[in-house]
Amino acid sequence: MHLPAGEGKKEERCKLWSKFLEIYQANNVKNDYMFVFGDQNWRTLNTLSVDNILEAIKKEEYKIILDNDELTQMRQNDNTESTAQCLSNFFEAPIAYPPTYKYIPNSDEYQTEKDREVRRPSYTDRILISTLSNNLEILQYSTMSDIRLSDHRPVFADIILHQQTRNNETYTETVIIIYRFLELTYIFEKNN
């Protein structure tokens, strides 16, 4: 899912997210798991300066940035009806990697200014999960930092889903989600 870009567009992002859920629910689709991934464009709030963000990245203190992350703030502090609907029943694995945007392509440097406009490094690329059960294990949620082709870093998740079949056989699905190059790989493995 690609949501509207730019600082100050939180409401637009929520409206599009809500519209997506409305269409999804209107089609009576019922799944045990739903993964919504893409450039969701959630931004680091202006409560942190670019220098503070870069210092936190250097020290690998990502919690400082996440405490000032638009999506994190909405999930923790904003109980308005639109936000509750926007984030309805979705969670994200813990983040332990640097912001995924805005890099100078083909480098490890962030582009923190464009046309005199401040650009705060942000966690724009996300994988959000909704599940009817808690039968999943998130093995890894990170970036592919060696892929430097764009101003974003791809994110991926390695997830094990435990399922019951209709005749109560248990099997495991390993799902590897790699976002940015839109590669989605499913590996099914039967447990005996």
mmCIF file of C-alpha atoms in Angstrom:
data_model
loop_
_atom_site.group_PDB
_atom_site.id
_atom_site.type_symbol
_atom_site.label_atom_id
_atom_site.label_comp_id
_atom_site.label_asym_id
_atom_site.label_seq_id
_atom_site.Cartn_x
_atom_site.Cartn_y
_atom_site.Cartn_z
ATOM 1 C CA MET A 1 0.000 0.000 0.000
ATOM 2 C CA HIS A 2 1.408 3.384 -0.999
ATOM 3 C CA LEU A 3 0.010 6.216 1.122
ATOM 4 C CA PRO A 4 0.245 9.986 0.442
ATOM 5 C CA ALA A 5 3.750 11.408 0.917
ATOM 6 C CA GLY A 6 4.870 14.414 2.901
ATOM 7 C CA GLU A 7 4.863 15.839 6.382
ATOM 8 C CA GLY A 8 1.496 17.030 7.597
ATOM 9 C CA LYS A 9 -0.478 14.480 5.579
ATOM 10 C CA LYS A 10 -1.374 12.172 8.460
ATOM 11 C CA GLU A 11 -5.116 12.665 7.966
ATOM 12 C CA GLU A 12 -4.852 11.865 4.241
ATOM 13 C CA ARG A 13 -2.927 8.693 5.062
ATOM 14 C CA CYS A 14 -5.571 7.684 7.627
ATOM 15 C CA LYS A 15 -8.417 8.378 5.186
ATOM 16 C CA LEU A 16 -6.832 6.200 2.504
ATOM 17 C CA TRP A 17 -6.075 3.460 5.047
ATOM 18 C CA SER A 18 -9.701 3.585 6.267
ATOM 19 C CA LYS A 19 -10.972 3.436 2.674
ATOM 20 C CA PHE A 20 -8.806 0.370 2.046
ATOM 21 C CA LEU A 21 -10.262 -1.357 5.131
ATOM 22 C CA GLU A 22 -13.799 -0.353 4.152
ATOM 23 C CA ILE A 23 -13.431 -1.892 0.685
ATOM 24 C CA TYR A 24 -11.730 -4.972 2.110
ATOM 25 C CA GLN A 25 -14.474 -5.522 4.705
ATOM 26 C CA ALA A 26 -17.263 -4.798 2.195
ATOM 27 C CA ASN A 27 -16.081 -7.765 0.160
ATOM 28 C CA ASN A 28 -16.570 -10.053 3.181
ATOM 29 C CA VAL A 29 -13.015 -11.295 2.918
ATOM 30 C CA LYS A 30 -12.025 -13.289 5.977
ATOM 31 C CA ASN A 31 -8.421 -14.318 6.463
ATOM 32 C CA ASP A 32 -6.479 -15.642 9.394
ATOM 33 C CA TYR A 33 -3.683 -13.204 8.547
ATOM 34 C CA MET A 34 -3.404 -9.935 6.675
ATOM 35 C CA PHE A 35 -0.120 -8.233 5.806
ATOM 36 C CA VAL A 36 -0.181 -4.633 4.619
ATOM 37 C CA PHE A 37 3.200 -3.510 3.434
ATOM 38 C CA GLY A 38 4.630 -0.732 1.372
ATOM 39 C CA ASP A 39 5.699 2.874 1.379
ATOM 40 C CA GLN A 40 3.153 4.020 3.934
ATOM 41 C CA ASN A 41 4.920 7.385 4.314
ATOM 42 C CA TRP A 42 4.595 7.711 8.106
ATOM 43 C CA ARG A 43 6.998 10.481 9.172
ATOM 44 C CA THR A 44 9.251 11.424 12.048
ATOM 45 C CA LEU A 45 7.570 14.316 13.850
ATOM 46 C CA ASN A 46 9.187 17.744 13.966
ATOM 47 C CA THR A 47 9.654 17.291 17.732
ATOM 48 C CA LEU A 48 13.094 15.907 16.811
ATOM 49 C CA SER A 49 15.653 17.910 14.869
ATOM 50 C CA VAL A 50 17.529 16.329 11.982
ATOM 51 C CA ASP A 51 20.716 16.501 14.086
ATOM 52 C CA ASN A 52 19.009 14.619 16.956
ATOM 53 C CA ILE A 53 17.786 11.969 14.513
ATOM 54 C CA LEU A 54 21.212 11.528 12.903
ATOM 55 C CA GLU A 55 22.833 11.274 16.352
ATOM 56 C CA ALA A 56 20.296 8.620 17.426
ATOM 57 C CA ILE A 57 20.991 6.668 14.214
ATOM 58 C CA LYS A 58 24.739 6.872 14.805
ATOM 59 C CA LYS A 59 24.268 5.505 18.348
ATOM 60 C CA GLU A 60 21.672 2.945 17.147
ATOM 61 C CA GLU A 61 19.157 4.455 19.592
ATOM 62 C CA TYR A 62 16.167 3.899 17.338
ATOM 63 C CA LYS A 63 13.655 4.114 20.191
ATOM 64 C CA ILE A 64 14.265 7.876 20.347
ATOM 65 C CA ILE A 65 13.177 8.165 16.723
ATOM 66 C CA LEU A 66 10.275 5.732 17.120
ATOM 67 C CA ASP A 67 8.986 7.684 20.138
ATOM 68 C CA ASN A 68 8.644 10.597 17.690
ATOM 69 C CA ASP A 69 7.281 8.522 14.823
ATOM 70 C CA GLU A 70 3.868 9.489 13.455
ATOM 71 C CA LEU A 71 2.492 5.935 13.371
ATOM 72 C CA THR A 72 3.837 5.086 16.834
ATOM 73 C CA GLN A 73 2.377 8.283 18.296
ATOM 74 C CA MET A 74 -1.015 7.624 16.732
ATOM 75 C CA ARG A 75 -1.107 4.066 18.043
ATOM 76 C CA GLN A 76 -0.081 5.071 21.588
ATOM 77 C CA ASN A 77 -1.647 8.472 22.159
ATOM 78 C CA ASP A 78 -4.346 9.262 19.630
ATOM 79 C CA ASN A 79 -7.684 7.719 20.515
ATOM 80 C CA THR A 80 -9.791 9.593 17.986
ATOM 81 C CA GLU A 81 -12.317 7.584 16.027
ATOM 82 C CA SER A 82 -10.537 8.137 12.694
ATOM 83 C CA THR A 83 -7.212 6.938 14.081
ATOM 84 C CA ALA A 84 -8.765 3.926 15.771
ATOM 85 C CA GLN A 85 -10.363 2.933 12.470
ATOM 86 C CA CYS A 86 -7.196 3.751 10.552
ATOM 87 C CA LEU A 87 -5.119 1.361 12.651
ATOM 88 C CA SER A 88 -7.858 -1.165 13.306
ATOM 89 C CA ASN A 89 -6.392 -4.380 14.722
ATOM 90 C CA PHE A 90 -2.957 -4.030 13.115
ATOM 91 C CA PHE A 91 0.399 -4.366 14.825
ATOM 92 C CA GLU A 92 4.012 -4.150 13.779
ATOM 93 C CA ALA A 93 7.013 -6.161 14.881
ATOM 94 C CA PRO A 94 9.571 -4.260 16.970
ATOM 95 C CA ILE A 95 11.847 -2.075 14.863
ATOM 96 C CA ALA A 96 15.598 -2.408 15.489
ATOM 97 C CA TYR A 97 16.978 -0.785 12.355
ATOM 98 C CA PRO A 98 17.566 2.776 11.091
ATOM 99 C CA PRO A 99 14.907 4.819 9.277
ATOM 100 C CA THR A 100 14.245 3.622 5.732
ATOM 101 C CA TYR A 101 13.888 7.052 4.098
ATOM 102 C CA LYS A 102 15.233 9.483 2.704
ATOM 103 C CA TYR A 103 18.599 8.270 1.485
ATOM 104 C CA ILE A 104 20.785 9.655 -1.240
ATOM 105 C CA PRO A 105 20.539 6.825 -3.830
ATOM 106 C CA ASN A 106 23.601 4.571 -4.036
ATOM 107 C CA SER A 107 24.884 5.749 -0.650
ATOM 108 C CA ASP A 108 24.377 5.295 3.080
ATOM 109 C CA GLU A 109 23.836 9.022 3.625
ATOM 110 C CA TYR A 110 20.469 10.597 4.329
ATOM 111 C CA GLN A 111 19.255 13.514 2.225
ATOM 112 C CA THR A 112 18.163 15.896 4.972
ATOM 113 C CA GLU A 113 17.375 18.930 2.837
ATOM 114 C CA LYS A 114 15.829 19.528 -0.569
ATOM 115 C CA ASP A 115 15.090 22.971 -1.972
ATOM 116 C CA ARG A 116 15.669 24.355 1.551
ATOM 117 C CA GLU A 117 12.993 22.043 2.918
ATOM 118 C CA VAL A 118 14.022 19.946 5.936
ATOM 119 C CA ARG A 119 13.691 16.202 5.452
ATOM 120 C CA ARG A 120 13.775 14.113 8.599
ATOM 121 C CA PRO A 121 14.883 10.496 8.206
ATOM 122 C CA SER A 122 11.697 8.463 8.732
ATOM 123 C CA TYR A 123 10.301 4.951 8.928
ATOM 124 C CA THR A 124 8.150 5.242 5.811
ATOM 125 C CA ASP A 125 8.394 1.611 4.699
ATOM 126 C CA ARG A 126 6.440 -0.654 7.035
ATOM 127 C CA ILE A 127 4.855 -4.082 7.355
ATOM 128 C CA LEU A 128 1.672 -4.086 9.443
ATOM 129 C CA ILE A 129 -0.022 -7.316 10.464
ATOM 130 C CA SER A 130 -3.542 -8.259 11.460
ATOM 131 C CA THR A 131 -4.363 -11.742 12.688
ATOM 132 C CA LEU A 132 -7.391 -13.573 14.044
ATOM 133 C CA SER A 133 -5.095 -15.724 16.167
ATOM 134 C CA ASN A 134 -1.691 -15.247 17.698
ATOM 135 C CA ASN A 135 -0.253 -18.273 15.956
ATOM 136 C CA LEU A 136 2.672 -16.520 14.359
ATOM 137 C CA GLU A 137 6.330 -16.000 15.121
ATOM 138 C CA ILE A 138 8.223 -13.061 13.698
ATOM 139 C CA LEU A 139 11.767 -14.283 13.243
ATOM 140 C CA GLN A 140 13.135 -11.106 11.725
ATOM 141 C CA TYR A 141 11.945 -7.640 10.695
ATOM 142 C CA SER A 142 14.636 -5.471 9.196
ATOM 143 C CA THR A 143 15.982 -3.632 6.182
ATOM 144 C CA MET A 144 18.104 -4.789 3.307
ATOM 145 C CA SER A 145 20.720 -2.102 3.823
ATOM 146 C CA ASP A 146 22.941 -3.344 1.003
ATOM 147 C CA ILE A 147 20.288 -2.450 -1.590
ATOM 148 C CA ARG A 148 20.860 1.241 -2.292
ATOM 149 C CA LEU A 149 19.119 1.828 -5.621
ATOM 150 C CA SER A 150 16.518 4.320 -4.419
ATOM 151 C CA ASP A 151 15.944 6.856 -1.668
ATOM 152 C CA HIS A 152 14.228 4.091 0.355
ATOM 153 C CA ARG A 153 15.683 0.966 1.941
ATOM 154 C CA PRO A 154 13.631 -2.187 1.395
ATOM 155 C CA VAL A 155 12.162 -3.831 4.483
ATOM 156 C CA PHE A 156 11.492 -7.508 4.994
ATOM 157 C CA ALA A 157 9.921 -9.812 7.533
ATOM 158 C CA ASP A 158 10.538 -13.498 8.083
ATOM 159 C CA ILE A 159 7.407 -14.904 9.715
ATOM 160 C CA ILE A 160 6.288 -18.402 10.672
ATOM 161 C CA LEU A 161 2.529 -19.003 10.619
ATOM 162 C CA HIS A 162 1.144 -21.988 12.511
ATOM 163 C CA GLN A 163 -2.165 -23.227 11.097
ATOM 164 C CA GLN A 164 -4.734 -25.903 11.777
ATOM 165 C CA THR A 165 -6.328 -27.610 8.802
ATOM 166 C CA ARG A 166 -9.974 -28.660 8.734
ATOM 167 C CA ASN A 167 -9.029 -32.168 9.832
ATOM 168 C CA ASN A 168 -6.860 -30.780 12.666
ATOM 169 C CA GLU A 169 -3.518 -31.470 11.030
ATOM 170 C CA THR A 170 -1.001 -28.846 12.021
ATOM 171 C CA TYR A 171 1.234 -27.284 9.450
ATOM 172 C CA THR A 172 3.552 -24.334 9.314
ATOM 173 C CA GLU A 173 3.826 -21.702 6.639
ATOM 174 C CA THR A 174 6.991 -19.683 6.471
ATOM 175 C CA VAL A 175 6.309 -16.331 4.912
ATOM 176 C CA ILE A 176 9.096 -14.077 3.800
ATOM 177 C CA ILE A 177 7.931 -10.628 2.834
ATOM 178 C CA ILE A 178 10.337 -8.344 1.040
ATOM 179 C CA TYR A 179 8.932 -4.962 0.213
ATOM 180 C CA ARG A 180 10.277 -2.520 -2.309
ATOM 181 C CA PHE A 181 10.878 -4.875 -5.181
ATOM 182 C CA LEU A 182 7.444 -6.381 -4.581
ATOM 183 C CA GLU A 183 8.800 -9.855 -4.090
ATOM 184 C CA LEU A 184 6.541 -11.985 -1.960
ATOM 185 C CA THR A 185 7.717 -15.521 -1.306
ATOM 186 C CA TYR A 186 5.724 -18.228 0.383
ATOM 187 C CA ILE A 187 7.366 -21.446 1.435
ATOM 188 C CA PHE A 188 5.000 -24.105 2.699
ATOM 189 C CA GLU A 189 6.383 -26.781 4.925
ATOM 190 C CA LYS A 190 4.312 -29.647 6.347
ATOM 191 C CA ASN A 191 5.052 -30.708 9.893
ATOM 192 C CA ASN A 192 4.701 -34.391 10.641
#
